[in-house]
Coordinates of C-alpha atoms in Angstrom, one line a residue:
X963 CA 0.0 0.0 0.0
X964 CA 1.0 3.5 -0.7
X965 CA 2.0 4.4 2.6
X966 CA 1.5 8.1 2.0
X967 CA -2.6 7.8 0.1
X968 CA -3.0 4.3 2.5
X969 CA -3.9 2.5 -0.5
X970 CA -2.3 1.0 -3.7
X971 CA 0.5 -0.9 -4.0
X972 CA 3.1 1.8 -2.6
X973 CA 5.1 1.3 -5.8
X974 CA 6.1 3.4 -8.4
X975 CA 4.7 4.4 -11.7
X976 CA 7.5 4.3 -15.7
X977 CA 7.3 7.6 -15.7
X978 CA 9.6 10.7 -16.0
X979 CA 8.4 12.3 -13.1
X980 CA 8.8 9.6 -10.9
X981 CA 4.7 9.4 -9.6
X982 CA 3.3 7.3 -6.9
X983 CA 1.6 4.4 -8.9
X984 CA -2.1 5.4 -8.8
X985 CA -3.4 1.9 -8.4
X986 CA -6.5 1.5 -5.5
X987 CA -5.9 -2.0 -4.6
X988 CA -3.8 -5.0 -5.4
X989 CA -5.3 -8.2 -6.1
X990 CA -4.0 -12.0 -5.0
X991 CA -1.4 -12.1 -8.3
X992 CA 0.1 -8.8 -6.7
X993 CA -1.5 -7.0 -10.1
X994 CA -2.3 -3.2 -9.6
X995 CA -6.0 -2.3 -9.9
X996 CA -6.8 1.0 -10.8
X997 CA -10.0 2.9 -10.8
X998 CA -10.9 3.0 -14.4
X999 CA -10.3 -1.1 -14.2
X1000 CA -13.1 -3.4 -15.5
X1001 CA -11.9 -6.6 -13.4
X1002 CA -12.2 -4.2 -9.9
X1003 CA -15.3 -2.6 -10.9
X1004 CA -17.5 -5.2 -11.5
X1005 CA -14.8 -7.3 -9.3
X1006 CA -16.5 -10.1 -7.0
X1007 CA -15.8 -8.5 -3.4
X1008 CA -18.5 -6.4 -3.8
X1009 CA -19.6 -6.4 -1.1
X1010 CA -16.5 -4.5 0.8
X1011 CA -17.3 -1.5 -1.4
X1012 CA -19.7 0.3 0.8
X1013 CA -17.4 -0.2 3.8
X1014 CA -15.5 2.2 1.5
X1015 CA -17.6 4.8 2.3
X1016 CA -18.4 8.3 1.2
X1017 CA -14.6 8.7 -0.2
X1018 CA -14.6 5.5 -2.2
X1019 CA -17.9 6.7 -4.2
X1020 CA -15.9 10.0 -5.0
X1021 CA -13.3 8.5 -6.6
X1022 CA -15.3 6.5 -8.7
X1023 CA -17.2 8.9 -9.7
X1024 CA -14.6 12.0 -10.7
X1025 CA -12.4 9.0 -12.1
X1026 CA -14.8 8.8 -15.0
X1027 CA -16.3 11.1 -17.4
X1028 CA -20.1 11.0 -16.6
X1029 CA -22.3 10.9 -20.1
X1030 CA -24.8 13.4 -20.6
X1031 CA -28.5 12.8 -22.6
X1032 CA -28.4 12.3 -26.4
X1033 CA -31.0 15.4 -26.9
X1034 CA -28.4 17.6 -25.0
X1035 CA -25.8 16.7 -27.3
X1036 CA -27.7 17.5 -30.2
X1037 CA -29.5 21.0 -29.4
X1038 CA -26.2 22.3 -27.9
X1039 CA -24.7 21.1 -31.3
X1040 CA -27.8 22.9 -33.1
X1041 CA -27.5 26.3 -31.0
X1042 CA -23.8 26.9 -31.6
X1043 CA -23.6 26.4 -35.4
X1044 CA -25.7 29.5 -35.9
X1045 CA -23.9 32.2 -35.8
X1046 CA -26.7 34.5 -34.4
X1047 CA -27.0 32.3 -31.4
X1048 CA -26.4 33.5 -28.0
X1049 CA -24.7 32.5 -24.6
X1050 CA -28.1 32.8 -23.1
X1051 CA -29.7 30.1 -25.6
X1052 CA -27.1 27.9 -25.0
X1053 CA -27.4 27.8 -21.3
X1054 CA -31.3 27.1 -21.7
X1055 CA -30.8 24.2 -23.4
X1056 CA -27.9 22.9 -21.1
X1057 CA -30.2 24.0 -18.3
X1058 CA -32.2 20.9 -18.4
X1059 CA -28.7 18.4 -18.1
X1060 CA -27.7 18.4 -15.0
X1061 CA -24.2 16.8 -15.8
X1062 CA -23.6 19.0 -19.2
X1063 CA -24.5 21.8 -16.4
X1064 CA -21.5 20.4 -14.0
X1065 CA -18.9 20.1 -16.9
X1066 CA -19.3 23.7 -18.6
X1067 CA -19.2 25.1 -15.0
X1068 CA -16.3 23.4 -13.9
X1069 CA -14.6 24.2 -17.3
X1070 CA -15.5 28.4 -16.9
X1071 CA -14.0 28.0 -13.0
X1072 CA -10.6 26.3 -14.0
X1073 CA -7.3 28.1 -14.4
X1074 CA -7.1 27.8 -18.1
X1075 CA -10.9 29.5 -19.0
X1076 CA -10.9 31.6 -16.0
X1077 CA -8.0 33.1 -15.0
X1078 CA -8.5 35.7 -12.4
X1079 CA -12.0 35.5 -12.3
X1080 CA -14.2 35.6 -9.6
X1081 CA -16.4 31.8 -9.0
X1082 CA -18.7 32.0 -11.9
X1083 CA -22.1 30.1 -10.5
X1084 CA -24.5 30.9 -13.2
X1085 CA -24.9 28.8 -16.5
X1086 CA -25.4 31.6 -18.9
X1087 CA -22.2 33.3 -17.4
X1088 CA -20.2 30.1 -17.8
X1089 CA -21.5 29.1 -21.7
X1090 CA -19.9 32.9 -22.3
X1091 CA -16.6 32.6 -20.3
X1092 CA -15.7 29.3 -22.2
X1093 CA -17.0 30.2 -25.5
X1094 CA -19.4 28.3 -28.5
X1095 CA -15.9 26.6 -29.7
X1096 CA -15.0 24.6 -25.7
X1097 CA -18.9 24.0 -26.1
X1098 CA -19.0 22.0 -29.7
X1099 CA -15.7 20.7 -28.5
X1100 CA -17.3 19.2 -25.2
X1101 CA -20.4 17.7 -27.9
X1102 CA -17.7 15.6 -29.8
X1103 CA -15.9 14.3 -26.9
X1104 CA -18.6 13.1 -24.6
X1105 CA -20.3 10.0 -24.0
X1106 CA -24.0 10.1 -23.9
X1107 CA -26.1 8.0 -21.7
X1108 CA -28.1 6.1 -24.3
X1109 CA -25.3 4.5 -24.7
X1110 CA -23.5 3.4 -22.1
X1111 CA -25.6 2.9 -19.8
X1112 CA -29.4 0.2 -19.8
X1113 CA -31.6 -1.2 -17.6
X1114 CA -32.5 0.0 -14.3
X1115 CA -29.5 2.0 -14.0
X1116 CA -30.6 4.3 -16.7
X1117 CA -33.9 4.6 -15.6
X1118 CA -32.5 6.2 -12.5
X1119 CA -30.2 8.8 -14.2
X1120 CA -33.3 9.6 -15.9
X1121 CA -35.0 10.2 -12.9
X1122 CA -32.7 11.7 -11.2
X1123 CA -32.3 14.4 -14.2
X1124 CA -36.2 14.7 -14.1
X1125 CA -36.1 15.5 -10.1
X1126 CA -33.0 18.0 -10.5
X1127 CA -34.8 19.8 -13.1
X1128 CA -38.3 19.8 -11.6
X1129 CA -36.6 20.9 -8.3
X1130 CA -34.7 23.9 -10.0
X1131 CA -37.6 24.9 -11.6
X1132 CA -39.4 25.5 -8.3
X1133 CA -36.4 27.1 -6.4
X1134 CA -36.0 29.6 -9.4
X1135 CA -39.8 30.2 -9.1
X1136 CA -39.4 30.5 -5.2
X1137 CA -36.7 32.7 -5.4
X1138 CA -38.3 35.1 -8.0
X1139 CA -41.4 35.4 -5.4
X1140 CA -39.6 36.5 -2.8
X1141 CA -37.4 39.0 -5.2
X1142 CA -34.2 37.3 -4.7
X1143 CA -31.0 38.4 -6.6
X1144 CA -29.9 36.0 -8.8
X1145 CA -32.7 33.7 -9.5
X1146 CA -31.1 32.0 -12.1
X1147 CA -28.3 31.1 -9.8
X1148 CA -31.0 29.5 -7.5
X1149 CA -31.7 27.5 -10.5
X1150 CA -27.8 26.6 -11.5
X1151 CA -27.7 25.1 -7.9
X1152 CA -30.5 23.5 -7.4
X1153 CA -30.3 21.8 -11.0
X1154 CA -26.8 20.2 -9.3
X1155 CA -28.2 19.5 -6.3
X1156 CA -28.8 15.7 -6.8
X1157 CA -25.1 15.6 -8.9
X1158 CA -23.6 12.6 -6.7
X1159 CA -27.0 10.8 -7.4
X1160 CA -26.3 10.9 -10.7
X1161 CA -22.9 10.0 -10.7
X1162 CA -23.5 7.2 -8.1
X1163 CA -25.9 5.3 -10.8
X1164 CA -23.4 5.5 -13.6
X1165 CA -21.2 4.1 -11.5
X1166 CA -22.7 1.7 -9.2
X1167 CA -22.3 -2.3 -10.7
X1168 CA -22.5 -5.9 -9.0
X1169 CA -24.4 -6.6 -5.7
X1170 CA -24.9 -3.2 -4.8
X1171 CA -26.8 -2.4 -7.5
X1172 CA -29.1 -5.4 -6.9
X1173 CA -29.5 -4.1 -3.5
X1174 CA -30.6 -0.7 -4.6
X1175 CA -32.8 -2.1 -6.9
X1176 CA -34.4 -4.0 -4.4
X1177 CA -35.0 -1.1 -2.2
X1178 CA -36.3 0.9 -5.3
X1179 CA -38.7 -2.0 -6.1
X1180 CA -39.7 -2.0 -2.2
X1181 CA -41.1 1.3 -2.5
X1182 CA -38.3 3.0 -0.4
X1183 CA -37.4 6.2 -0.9
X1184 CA -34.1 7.0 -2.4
X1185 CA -32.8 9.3 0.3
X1186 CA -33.8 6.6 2.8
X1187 CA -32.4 3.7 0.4
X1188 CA -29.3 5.6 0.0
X1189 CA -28.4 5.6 3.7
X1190 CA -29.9 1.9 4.3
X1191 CA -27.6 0.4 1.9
X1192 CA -24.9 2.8 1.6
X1193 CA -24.6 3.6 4.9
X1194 CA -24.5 7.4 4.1
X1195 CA -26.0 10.2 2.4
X1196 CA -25.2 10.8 -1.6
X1197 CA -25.2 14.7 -0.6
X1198 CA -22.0 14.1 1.2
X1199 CA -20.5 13.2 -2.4
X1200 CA -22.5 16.0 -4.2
X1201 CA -21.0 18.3 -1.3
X1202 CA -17.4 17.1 -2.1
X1203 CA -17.9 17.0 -6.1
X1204 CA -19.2 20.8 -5.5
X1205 CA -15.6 21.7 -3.6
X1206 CA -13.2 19.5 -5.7
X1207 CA -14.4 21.0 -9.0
X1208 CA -15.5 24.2 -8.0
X1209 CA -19.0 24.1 -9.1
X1210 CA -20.1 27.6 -7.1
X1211 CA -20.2 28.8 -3.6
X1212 CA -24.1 29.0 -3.6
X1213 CA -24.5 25.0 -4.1
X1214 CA -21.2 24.2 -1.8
X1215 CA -23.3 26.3 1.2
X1216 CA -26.2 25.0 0.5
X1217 CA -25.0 21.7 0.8
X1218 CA -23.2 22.3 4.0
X1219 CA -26.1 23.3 6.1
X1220 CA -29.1 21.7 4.0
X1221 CA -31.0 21.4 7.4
X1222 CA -30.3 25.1 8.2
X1223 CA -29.9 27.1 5.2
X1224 CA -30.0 30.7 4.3
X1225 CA -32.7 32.1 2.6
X1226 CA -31.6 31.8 -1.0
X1227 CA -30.5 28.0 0.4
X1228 CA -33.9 27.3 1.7
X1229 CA -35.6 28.3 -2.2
X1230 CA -33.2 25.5 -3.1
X1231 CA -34.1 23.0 -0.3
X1232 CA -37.8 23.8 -0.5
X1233 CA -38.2 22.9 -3.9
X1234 CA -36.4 19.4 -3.4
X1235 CA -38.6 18.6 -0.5
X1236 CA -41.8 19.5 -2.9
X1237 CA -40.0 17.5 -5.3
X1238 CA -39.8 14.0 -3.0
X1239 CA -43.6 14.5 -1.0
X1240 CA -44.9 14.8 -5.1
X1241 CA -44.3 11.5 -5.2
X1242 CA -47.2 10.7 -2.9
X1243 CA -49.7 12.6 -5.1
X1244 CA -50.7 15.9 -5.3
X1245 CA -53.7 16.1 -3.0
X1246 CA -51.5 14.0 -0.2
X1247 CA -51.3 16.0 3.2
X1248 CA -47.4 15.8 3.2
X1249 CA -48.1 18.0 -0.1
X1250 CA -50.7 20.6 1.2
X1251 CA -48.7 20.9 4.4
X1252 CA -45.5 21.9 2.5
X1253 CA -47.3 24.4 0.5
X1254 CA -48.8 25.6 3.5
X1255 CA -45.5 26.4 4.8
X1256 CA -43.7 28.0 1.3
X1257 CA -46.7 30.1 1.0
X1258 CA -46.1 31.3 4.6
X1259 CA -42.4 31.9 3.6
X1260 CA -42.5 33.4 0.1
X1261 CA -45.3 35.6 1.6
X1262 CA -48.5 34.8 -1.0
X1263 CA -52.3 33.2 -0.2
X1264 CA -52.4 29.0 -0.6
X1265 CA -54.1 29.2 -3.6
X1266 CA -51.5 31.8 -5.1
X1267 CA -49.0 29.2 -4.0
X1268 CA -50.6 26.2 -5.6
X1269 CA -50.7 28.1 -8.7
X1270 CA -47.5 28.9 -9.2
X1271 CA -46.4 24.7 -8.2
X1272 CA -48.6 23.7 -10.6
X1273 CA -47.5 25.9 -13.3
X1274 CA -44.1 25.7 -13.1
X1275 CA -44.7 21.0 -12.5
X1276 CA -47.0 21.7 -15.9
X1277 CA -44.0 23.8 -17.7
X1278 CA -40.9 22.0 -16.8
X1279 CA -42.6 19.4 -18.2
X1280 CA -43.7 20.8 -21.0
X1281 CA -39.8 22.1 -21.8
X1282 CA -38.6 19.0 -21.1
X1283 CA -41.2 17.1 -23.8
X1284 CA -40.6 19.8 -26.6
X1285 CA -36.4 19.4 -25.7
X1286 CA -37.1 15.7 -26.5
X1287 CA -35.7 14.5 -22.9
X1288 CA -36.8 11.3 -22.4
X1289 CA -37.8 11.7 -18.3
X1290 CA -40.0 14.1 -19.4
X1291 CA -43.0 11.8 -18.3
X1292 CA -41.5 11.1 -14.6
X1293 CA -42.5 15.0 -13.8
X1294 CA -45.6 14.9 -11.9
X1295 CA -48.4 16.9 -13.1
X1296 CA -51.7 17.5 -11.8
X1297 CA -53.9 15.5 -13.4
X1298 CA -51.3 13.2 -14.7
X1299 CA -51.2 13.0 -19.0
X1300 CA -54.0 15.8 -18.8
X1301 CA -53.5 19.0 -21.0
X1302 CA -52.8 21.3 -18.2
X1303 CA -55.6 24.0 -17.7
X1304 CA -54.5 27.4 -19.7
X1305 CA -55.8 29.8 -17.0
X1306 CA -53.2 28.1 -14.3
X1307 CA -50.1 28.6 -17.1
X1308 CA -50.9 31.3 -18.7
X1309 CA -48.7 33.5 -16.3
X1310 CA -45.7 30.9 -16.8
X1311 CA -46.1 30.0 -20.3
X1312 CA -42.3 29.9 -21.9
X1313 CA -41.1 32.1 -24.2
X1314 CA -40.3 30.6 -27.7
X1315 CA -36.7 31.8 -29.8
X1316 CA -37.0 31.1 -33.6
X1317 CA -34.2 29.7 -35.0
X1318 CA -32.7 28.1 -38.2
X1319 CA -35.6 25.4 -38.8
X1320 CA -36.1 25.0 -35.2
X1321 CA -37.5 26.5 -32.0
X1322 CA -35.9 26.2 -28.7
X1323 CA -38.4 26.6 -25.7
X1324 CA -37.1 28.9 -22.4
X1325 CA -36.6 26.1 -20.3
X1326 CA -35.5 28.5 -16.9
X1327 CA -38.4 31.0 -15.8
X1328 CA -37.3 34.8 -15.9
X1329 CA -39.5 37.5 -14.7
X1330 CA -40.7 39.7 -17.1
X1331 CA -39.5 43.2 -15.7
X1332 CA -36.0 43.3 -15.2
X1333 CA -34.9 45.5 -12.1
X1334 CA -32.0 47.6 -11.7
X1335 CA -29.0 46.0 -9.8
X1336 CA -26.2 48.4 -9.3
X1337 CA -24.1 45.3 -7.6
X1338 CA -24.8 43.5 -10.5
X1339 CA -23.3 45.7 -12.8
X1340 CA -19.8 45.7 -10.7
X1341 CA -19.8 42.1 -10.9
X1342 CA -20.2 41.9 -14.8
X1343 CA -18.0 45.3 -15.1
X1344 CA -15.1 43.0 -13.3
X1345 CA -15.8 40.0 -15.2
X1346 CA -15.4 41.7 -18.7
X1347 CA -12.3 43.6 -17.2
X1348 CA -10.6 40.3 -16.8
X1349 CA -11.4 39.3 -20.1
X1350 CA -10.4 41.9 -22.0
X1351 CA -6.9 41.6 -19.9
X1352 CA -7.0 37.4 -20.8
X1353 CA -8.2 37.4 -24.5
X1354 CA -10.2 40.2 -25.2
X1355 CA -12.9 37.6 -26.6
X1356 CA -15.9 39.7 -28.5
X1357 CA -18.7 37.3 -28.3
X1358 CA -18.0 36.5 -24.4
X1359 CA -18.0 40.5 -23.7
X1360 CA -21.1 40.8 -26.0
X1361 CA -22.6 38.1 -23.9
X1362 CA -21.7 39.6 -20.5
X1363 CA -22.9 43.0 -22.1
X1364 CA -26.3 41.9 -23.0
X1365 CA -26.6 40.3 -19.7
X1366 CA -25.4 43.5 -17.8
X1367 CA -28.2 45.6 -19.7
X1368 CA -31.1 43.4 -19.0
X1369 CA -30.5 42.4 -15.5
X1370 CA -28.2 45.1 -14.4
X1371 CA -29.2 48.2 -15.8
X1372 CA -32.8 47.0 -15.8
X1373 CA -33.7 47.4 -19.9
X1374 CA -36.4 44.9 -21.6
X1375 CA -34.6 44.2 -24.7
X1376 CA -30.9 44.9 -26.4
X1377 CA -29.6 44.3 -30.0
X1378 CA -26.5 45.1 -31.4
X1379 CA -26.0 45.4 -35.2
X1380 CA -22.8 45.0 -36.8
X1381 CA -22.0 47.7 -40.5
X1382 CA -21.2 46.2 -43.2
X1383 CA -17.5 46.5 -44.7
X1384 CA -18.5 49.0 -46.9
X1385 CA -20.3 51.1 -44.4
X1386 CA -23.6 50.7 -46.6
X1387 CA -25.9 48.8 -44.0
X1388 CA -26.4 47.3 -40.8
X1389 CA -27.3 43.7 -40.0
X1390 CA -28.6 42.9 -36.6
X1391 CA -26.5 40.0 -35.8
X1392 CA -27.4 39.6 -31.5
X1393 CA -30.4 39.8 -29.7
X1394 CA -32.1 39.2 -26.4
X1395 CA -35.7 40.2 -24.5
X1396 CA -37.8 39.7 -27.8
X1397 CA -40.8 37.5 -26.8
X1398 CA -41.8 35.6 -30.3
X1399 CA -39.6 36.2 -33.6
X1400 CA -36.4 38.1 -33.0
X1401 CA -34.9 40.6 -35.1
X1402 CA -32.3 38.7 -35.9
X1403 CA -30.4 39.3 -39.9
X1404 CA -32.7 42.1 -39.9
X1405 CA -30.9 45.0 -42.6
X1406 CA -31.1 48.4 -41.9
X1407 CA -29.5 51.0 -44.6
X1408 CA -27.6 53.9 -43.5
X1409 CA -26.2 55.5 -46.9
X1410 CA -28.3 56.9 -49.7
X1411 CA -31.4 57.4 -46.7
X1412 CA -30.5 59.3 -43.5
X1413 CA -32.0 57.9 -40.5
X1414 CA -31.6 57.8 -36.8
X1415 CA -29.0 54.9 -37.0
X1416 CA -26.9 56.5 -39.7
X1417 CA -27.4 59.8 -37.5
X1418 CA -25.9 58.0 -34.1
X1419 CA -22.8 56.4 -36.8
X1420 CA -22.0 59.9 -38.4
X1421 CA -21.7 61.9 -34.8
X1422 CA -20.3 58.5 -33.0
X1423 CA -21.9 59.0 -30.0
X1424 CA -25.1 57.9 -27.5
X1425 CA -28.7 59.2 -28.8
X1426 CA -31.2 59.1 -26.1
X1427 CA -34.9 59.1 -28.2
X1428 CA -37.3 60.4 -26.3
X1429 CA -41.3 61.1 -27.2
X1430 CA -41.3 64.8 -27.0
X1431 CA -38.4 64.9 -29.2
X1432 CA -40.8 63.1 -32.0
X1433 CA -43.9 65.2 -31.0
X1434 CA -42.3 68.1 -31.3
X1435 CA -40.8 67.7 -34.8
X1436 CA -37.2 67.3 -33.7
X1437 CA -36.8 63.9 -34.9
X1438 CA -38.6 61.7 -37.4
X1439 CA -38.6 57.9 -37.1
X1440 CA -38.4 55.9 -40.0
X1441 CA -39.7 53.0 -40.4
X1442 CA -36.5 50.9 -40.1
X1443 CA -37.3 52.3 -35.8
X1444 CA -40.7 52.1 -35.7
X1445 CA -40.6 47.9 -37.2
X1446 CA -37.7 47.9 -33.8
X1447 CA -39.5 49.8 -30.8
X1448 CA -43.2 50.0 -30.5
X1449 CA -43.0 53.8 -28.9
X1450 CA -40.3 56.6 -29.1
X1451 CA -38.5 56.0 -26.2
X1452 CA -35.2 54.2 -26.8
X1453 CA -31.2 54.2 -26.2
X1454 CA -28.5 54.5 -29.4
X1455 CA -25.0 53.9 -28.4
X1456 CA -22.0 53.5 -31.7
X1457 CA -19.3 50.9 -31.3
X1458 CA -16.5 52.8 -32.3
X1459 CA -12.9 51.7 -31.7
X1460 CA -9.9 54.2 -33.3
X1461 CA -12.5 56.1 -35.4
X1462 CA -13.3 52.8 -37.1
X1463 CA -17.1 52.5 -36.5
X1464 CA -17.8 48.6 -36.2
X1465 CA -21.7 48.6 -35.8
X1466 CA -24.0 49.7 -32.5
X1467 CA -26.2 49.1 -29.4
X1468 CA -29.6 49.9 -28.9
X1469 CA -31.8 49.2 -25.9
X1470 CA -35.4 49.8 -24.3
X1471 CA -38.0 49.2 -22.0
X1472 CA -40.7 48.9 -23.9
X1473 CA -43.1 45.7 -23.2
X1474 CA -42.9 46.9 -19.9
X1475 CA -43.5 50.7 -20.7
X1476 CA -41.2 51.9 -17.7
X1477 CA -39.7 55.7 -18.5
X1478 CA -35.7 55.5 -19.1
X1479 CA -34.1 58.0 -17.6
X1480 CA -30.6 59.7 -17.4
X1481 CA -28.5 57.4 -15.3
X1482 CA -29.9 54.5 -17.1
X1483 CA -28.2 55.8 -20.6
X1484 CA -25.2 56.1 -18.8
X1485 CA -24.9 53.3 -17.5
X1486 CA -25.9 51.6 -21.0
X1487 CA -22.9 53.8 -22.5
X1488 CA -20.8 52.4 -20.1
X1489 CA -21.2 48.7 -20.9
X1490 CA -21.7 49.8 -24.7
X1491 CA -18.0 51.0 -24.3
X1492 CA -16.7 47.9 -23.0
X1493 CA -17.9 46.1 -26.1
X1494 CA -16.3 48.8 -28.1
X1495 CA -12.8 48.4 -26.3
X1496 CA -13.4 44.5 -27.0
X1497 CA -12.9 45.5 -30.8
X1498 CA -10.1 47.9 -30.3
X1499 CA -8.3 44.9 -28.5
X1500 CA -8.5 42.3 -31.8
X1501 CA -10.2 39.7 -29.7
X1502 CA -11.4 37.0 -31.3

């Protein structure tokens, strides 16, 4: 045995560098047996393995590369070959995976995608720290559980997917009731929550998965089986996955004190515990008790609270079904195969982006006004600072850009449209907070016609519309503006790098008809100017 690990043969390893010999047990020849070895993990002496405990399973399980779902694979593949797509697309889609989830997170908080930064926690963050290209990359090299794994065992990753999504959904929805900051970080933890569940039935082989089986046939619960057979929780390995590969410091706290959380915790606990008592049914008392107690805490009536369960149970699993998952039928809904009743989903019905010969369903509930956050736009503000230091990457600014004037300055929708070479038009190649068909390859001239947009390129600087400027005669909106914003009352910022115009910004708040004001267009410049530095720079 290694006398320093306590395990392995104690040996050395043909290498340059001289390494321990990373073997985990030696069998009766005197033959090292390493993790990744067939003959140990489907070895005989089963049995011993859950006197292994906690550790053991951890090994296992970050020893292999855990597959993700076949309709994960594909839509990610589908989203980042258009060029139009954006970061925020991509992380709906690899929303609903918990393990794709785990692996583009823990790629945005290593050393080689993230240098400097601070622990990025949020999906849509991390799709634009590592990029589309890491993302297409991680499509081709992964395995997908279709595949490799049958049986009972992939019945349980499917319903272990199903529960982590179900259970994000309502801790998203929780913490939007209660006007949380960062719901969709709720959601990011939540979805990982149930990560060493996962990982535990891709691994788990021999007797022991007989016995789980078993106890899964019996009726018994799986945190109960978990501990009866195991002799330990399968948090304790989430908790230890969350640490080791750095999967955010909301989930790692969480974990830590799941009995006594914080608030934000609690949205994420709550909705697990509605997750498991769903099981019984959804007129069980263990069910109208819990709600009984999240209405008390997010502060609404029992029948407001029943609601919003029910609508997001009826649209998770509607999301799931249009994404093609196949657990989409193990999320319980009332009424079981039942249409759900419009009036309960009309208020949670998902926003639809049209894309190249497909549509990809919001599968993470936003609320529909976004609010100012001042610390929100320090964060991003720092984030983009270390990029442009690192690499200077244009779409991941763009993305942290768009993301900074929706949720931190507080607008309803952004675009930015990129001139043409010639300087003749401009094609609107990003945008975000369009409900139904986007913008998107829309061309707007700005030679041979004046209008507002050649107006903002030609004095290369911000142009805040307002409505008494058009009712007064000041200003005349063509009909390029008017097919873009429903009402005169909309920001104009020019991305202009070394008196080279490369395209512009423009922003506005109008589905939700809130008045902009003066420290809003500043604060749009000042993002809008980041994006700009990002093309002075050369990025990619």
């Amino acid at each position: 045995m290694n006398p320093k690990s306590g395990r392995g043969c104690g040996s050395y390893e043909k290498t340059q560098l001289k390494t321990p010999c990373s073997c985990v047990a030696v069998n009766r020849r005197g033959k090292c047996l390493t993790m990744a070895d067939e003959r140990f993990s489907k070895g005989a002496d089963d049995r011993s393995r859950r006197f292994m405990g906690c550790d053991y399973w951890i090994r296992v399980i970050a020893g292999r590369e855990m597959p993700v779902f076949a309709a994960t694979v594909r839509r990610v593949a589908a989203v980042t070959s258009r060029v139009w797509s954006s970061s925020g697309e991509a992380a709906r889609v690899i929303g609903m995976d918990p393990v794709m989830t785990a692996r583009v997170i823990r790629m945005a908080n290593s050393a080689y995608y993230n240098p400097g930064l601070r622990s990025v926690g949020v999906l849509s963050r991390a799709v634009a720290v590592i990029g589309f290209d890491a993302l297409r990359q991680l499509c081709r090299a992964t395995e997908v559980v279709e595949q490799v794994c049958e049986g009972f065992r992939r019945r349980q990753i499917e319903r272990e997917a199903a529960r982590s999504f179900l259970g994000a959904v309502f801790a998203q929805r929780l913490a939007e009731s209660r006007y949380e900051e960062y719901p969709e970080e709720v959601f990011t933890a939540a979805l990982l929550s149930r990560l060493g569940q996962i990982g535990f039935w891709c691994a788990c082989r021999g007797s022991m998965l007989a016995e789980m089986e078993a106890a899964c046939a019996a009726g018994v619960p799986p945190d109960v089986a978990e501990k009866a057979v195991l002799g330990f929780s399968l948090k304790e390995v989430t908790l230890k996955l969350a640490i080791d590969w750095n999967l955010g410091e909301l989930l790692q706290r969480t974990l830590r004190t799941w009995e006594h959380p914080d608030v934000r915790g609690q949205c994420i606990t709550s909705g697990a515990n509605l997750v498991a008592v769903l099981r019984l049914g959804w007129e069980s008392p263990q069910v109208v008790g819990l709600l009984e107690k999240l209405a008390e805490f997010v502060n609404l009536p029992h029948e407001s609270m029943l609601r919003l369960v029910r609508g997001a149970s009826e649209h998770a699993r509607r999301a799931a079904r249009d994404a093609g998952m196949p657990w989409a039928a193990d999320i319980p809904v009332p009424g079981g195969e039942k249409a759900p009743a419009e009036e309960a989903v009309q208020a949670s019905e998902p926003p639809t982006v049209e894309g190249h010969g497909e549509t990809v369903v919001e599968t993470s509930p936003v609320l529909d006004v976004n609010e100012p956050s001042v610390h929100l736009q320090i964060n991003l503000l720092n984030e983009i600072g270390a990029i442009l230091t690192w690499d200077a990457d244009r779409r991941k600014v763009l993305d942290l850009a768009f993301e900074a004037v929706l949720k931190g300055v507080g607008m309803d929708r952004v675009f930015f449209a990129r001139l043409s070479s010639d300087g003749l038009f401009l094609e609107i190649t990003r945008s975000a907070g369009w409900r139904g068909r986007r913008p998107d390859g829309m061309i707007i001239g700005v030679q041979g016609k004046p209008n507002v947009f050649g107006r903002v390129l030609d004095v290369a600087h911000g142009l805040w519309v307002r409505p008494d400027m058009v009712e007064s005669g000041a200003m005349e909106l063509e009909a390029e503006a008017k097919a873009l914003f429903e009402t005169p009352s909309f920001f104009l910022m020019p991305i202009v790098s070394r008196g080279v115009a490369h395209g512009l910004m423009g922003a506005d708040r109008g589905p939700s008809g809130r008045d902009l004001d003066a420290e809003a267009f500043e604060q749009f410049k000042v993002f809008c100017y980041q994006v700009a530095l990002a093309f002075a720079l050369g990025g990619p």
